[in-house]
Amino acid sequence: MLSRHERDRLAEIESELVSGDPRLAEKFARFDGGRSWGGMRRLLVFLVLVLVALLAVLCLVSGLVLTAIALVLGTAAVAFGVWWHARRKLRE
């Protein structure tokens, strides 16, 4: 944890960086130093949806029609929920 003096000094250094070289400061502002889970989360949700859809096709081919219908409806509901959540988050 930084002390108040250290935080103030860091803020001064950041403001000097912005005024001295705005392009360099912009590059640092975009770099957060951590991993972005947004893209990874989207990929994982997409992979799960694809796997469930493939399972539904497999159930349909093997004659488990009601199970296949339930999986398709569940997959569609989850996909709609993810889309709706992402849409709401963009509006905020």
PDB file of C-alpha atoms in Angstrom:
ATOM      1  CA  MET A   1       0.000   0.000   0.000  1.00  0.00           C
ATOM      2  CA  LEU A   2       1.332   3.378  -0.961  1.00  0.00           C
ATOM      3  CA  SER A   3       1.370   6.244   1.471  1.00  0.00           C
ATOM      4  CA  ARG A   4      -0.451   9.459   0.662  1.00  0.00           C
ATOM      5  CA  HIS A   5       2.850  11.193  -0.155  1.00  0.00           C
ATOM      6  CA  GLU A   6       3.826   8.385  -2.551  1.00  0.00           C
ATOM      7  CA  ARG A   7       0.404   8.473  -4.252  1.00  0.00           C
ATOM      8  CA  ASP A   8       0.656  12.249  -4.669  1.00  0.00           C
ATOM      9  CA  ARG A   9       4.155  11.922  -6.102  1.00  0.00           C
ATOM     10  CA  LEU A  10       2.990   9.188  -8.480  1.00  0.00           C
ATOM     11  CA  ALA A  11       0.124  11.425  -9.643  1.00  0.00           C
ATOM     12  CA  GLU A  12       2.618  14.242 -10.292  1.00  0.00           C
ATOM     13  CA  ILE A  13       4.853  11.926 -12.321  1.00  0.00           C
ATOM     14  CA  GLU A  14       1.868  10.713 -14.351  1.00  0.00           C
ATOM     15  CA  SER A  15       0.732  14.261 -15.096  1.00  0.00           C
ATOM     16  CA  GLU A  16       4.280  15.207 -16.164  1.00  0.00           C
ATOM     17  CA  LEU A  17       4.382  12.178 -18.439  1.00  0.00           C
ATOM     18  CA  VAL A  18       1.077  13.140 -20.035  1.00  0.00           C
ATOM     19  CA  SER A  19       2.169  16.730 -20.603  1.00  0.00           C
ATOM     20  CA  GLY A  20       5.659  15.740 -21.801  1.00  0.00           C
ATOM     21  CA  ASP A  21       4.754  12.949 -24.246  1.00  0.00           C
ATOM     22  CA  PRO A  22       1.016  12.379 -24.709  1.00  0.00           C
ATOM     23  CA  ARG A  23       1.485   9.556 -27.229  1.00  0.00           C
ATOM     24  CA  LEU A  24       3.685   7.571 -24.844  1.00  0.00           C
ATOM     25  CA  ALA A  25       1.246   8.201 -22.001  1.00  0.00           C
ATOM     26  CA  GLU A  26      -1.601   6.903 -24.164  1.00  0.00           C
ATOM     27  CA  LYS A  27       0.319   3.685 -24.797  1.00  0.00           C
ATOM     28  CA  PHE A  28       0.803   3.197 -21.059  1.00  0.00           C
ATOM     29  CA  ALA A  29      -2.839   4.000 -20.351  1.00  0.00           C
ATOM     30  CA  ARG A  30      -3.918   1.144 -22.622  1.00  0.00           C
ATOM     31  CA  PHE A  31      -1.557  -1.287 -20.895  1.00  0.00           C
ATOM     32  CA  ASP A  32      -2.992  -2.432 -17.595  1.00  0.00           C
ATOM     33  CA  GLY A  33      -0.348  -5.022 -16.749  1.00  0.00           C
ATOM     34  CA  GLY A  34      -2.910  -7.742 -16.060  1.00  0.00           C
ATOM     35  CA  ARG A  35      -4.614 -10.344 -18.122  1.00  0.00           C
ATOM     36  CA  SER A  36      -7.846  -9.436 -19.795  1.00  0.00           C
ATOM     37  CA  TRP A  37     -10.462 -12.065 -19.033  1.00  0.00           C
ATOM     38  CA  GLY A  38     -13.069 -10.532 -21.346  1.00  0.00           C
ATOM     39  CA  GLY A  39     -11.789 -12.241 -24.460  1.00  0.00           C
ATOM     40  CA  MET A  40     -11.042 -15.486 -22.652  1.00  0.00           C
ATOM     41  CA  ARG A  41     -14.503 -15.521 -21.093  1.00  0.00           C
ATOM     42  CA  ARG A  42     -16.135 -15.011 -24.488  1.00  0.00           C
ATOM     43  CA  LEU A  43     -14.103 -17.843 -25.963  1.00  0.00           C
ATOM     44  CA  LEU A  44     -15.009 -20.194 -23.107  1.00  0.00           C
ATOM     45  CA  VAL A  45     -18.720 -19.384 -23.359  1.00  0.00           C
ATOM     46  CA  PHE A  46     -18.593 -19.938 -27.113  1.00  0.00           C
ATOM     47  CA  LEU A  47     -16.807 -23.290 -26.701  1.00  0.00           C
ATOM     48  CA  VAL A  48     -19.322 -24.478 -24.104  1.00  0.00           C
ATOM     49  CA  LEU A  49     -22.213 -23.495 -26.353  1.00  0.00           C
ATOM     50  CA  VAL A  50     -20.654 -25.307 -29.299  1.00  0.00           C
ATOM     51  CA  LEU A  51     -20.047 -28.447 -27.225  1.00  0.00           C
ATOM     52  CA  VAL A  52     -23.622 -28.481 -25.947  1.00  0.00           C
ATOM     53  CA  ALA A  53     -24.923 -27.980 -29.488  1.00  0.00           C
ATOM     54  CA  LEU A  54     -22.779 -30.908 -30.686  1.00  0.00           C
ATOM     55  CA  LEU A  55     -24.123 -33.015 -27.828  1.00  0.00           C
ATOM     56  CA  ALA A  56     -27.658 -32.121 -28.922  1.00  0.00           C
ATOM     57  CA  VAL A  57     -26.873 -33.243 -32.478  1.00  0.00           C
ATOM     58  CA  LEU A  58     -25.408 -36.473 -31.140  1.00  0.00           C
ATOM     59  CA  CYS A  59     -28.540 -37.077 -29.062  1.00  0.00           C
ATOM     60  CA  LEU A  60     -30.717 -36.381 -32.089  1.00  0.00           C
ATOM     61  CA  VAL A  61     -28.759 -38.854 -34.223  1.00  0.00           C
ATOM     62  CA  SER A  62     -28.953 -41.539 -31.528  1.00  0.00           C
ATOM     63  CA  GLY A  63     -32.728 -41.199 -31.237  1.00  0.00           C
ATOM     64  CA  LEU A  64     -33.001 -39.160 -28.026  1.00  0.00           C
ATOM     65  CA  VAL A  65     -35.212 -36.521 -29.582  1.00  0.00           C
ATOM     66  CA  LEU A  66     -36.603 -35.020 -26.373  1.00  0.00           C
ATOM     67  CA  THR A  67     -33.116 -34.715 -24.896  1.00  0.00           C
ATOM     68  CA  ALA A  68     -31.886 -33.080 -28.087  1.00  0.00           C
ATOM     69  CA  ILE A  69     -34.776 -30.603 -28.035  1.00  0.00           C
ATOM     70  CA  ALA A  70     -34.096 -29.771 -24.383  1.00  0.00           C
ATOM     71  CA  LEU A  71     -30.393 -29.223 -25.099  1.00  0.00           C
ATOM     72  CA  VAL A  72     -31.139 -27.004 -28.106  1.00  0.00           C
ATOM     73  CA  LEU A  73     -33.618 -24.927 -26.112  1.00  0.00           C
ATOM     74  CA  GLY A  74     -31.193 -24.655 -23.206  1.00  0.00           C
ATOM     75  CA  THR A  75     -28.352 -23.645 -25.498  1.00  0.00           C
ATOM     76  CA  ALA A  76     -30.533 -21.034 -27.167  1.00  0.00           C
ATOM     77  CA  ALA A  77     -31.619 -19.673 -23.776  1.00  0.00           C
ATOM     78  CA  VAL A  78     -28.028 -19.406 -22.545  1.00  0.00           C
ATOM     79  CA  ALA A  79     -26.884 -17.790 -25.807  1.00  0.00           C
ATOM     80  CA  PHE A  80     -29.722 -15.266 -25.547  1.00  0.00           C
ATOM     81  CA  GLY A  81     -28.857 -14.579 -21.894  1.00  0.00           C
ATOM     82  CA  VAL A  82     -25.191 -13.995 -22.700  1.00  0.00           C
ATOM     83  CA  TRP A  83     -26.127 -11.704 -25.591  1.00  0.00           C
ATOM     84  CA  TRP A  84     -28.600  -9.768 -23.426  1.00  0.00           C
ATOM     85  CA  HIS A  85     -26.080  -9.390 -20.592  1.00  0.00           C
ATOM     86  CA  ALA A  86     -23.376  -8.149 -22.981  1.00  0.00           C
ATOM     87  CA  ARG A  87     -25.831  -5.706 -24.544  1.00  0.00           C
ATOM     88  CA  ARG A  88     -26.820  -4.327 -21.120  1.00  0.00           C
ATOM     89  CA  LYS A  89     -23.194  -4.019 -20.092  1.00  0.00           C
ATOM     90  CA  LEU A  90     -22.370  -1.987 -23.222  1.00  0.00           C
ATOM     91  CA  ARG A  91     -25.153   0.484 -22.446  1.00  0.00           C
ATOM     92  CA  GLU A  92     -23.802   1.196 -18.945  1.00  0.00           C
TER      93      GLU A  92
END
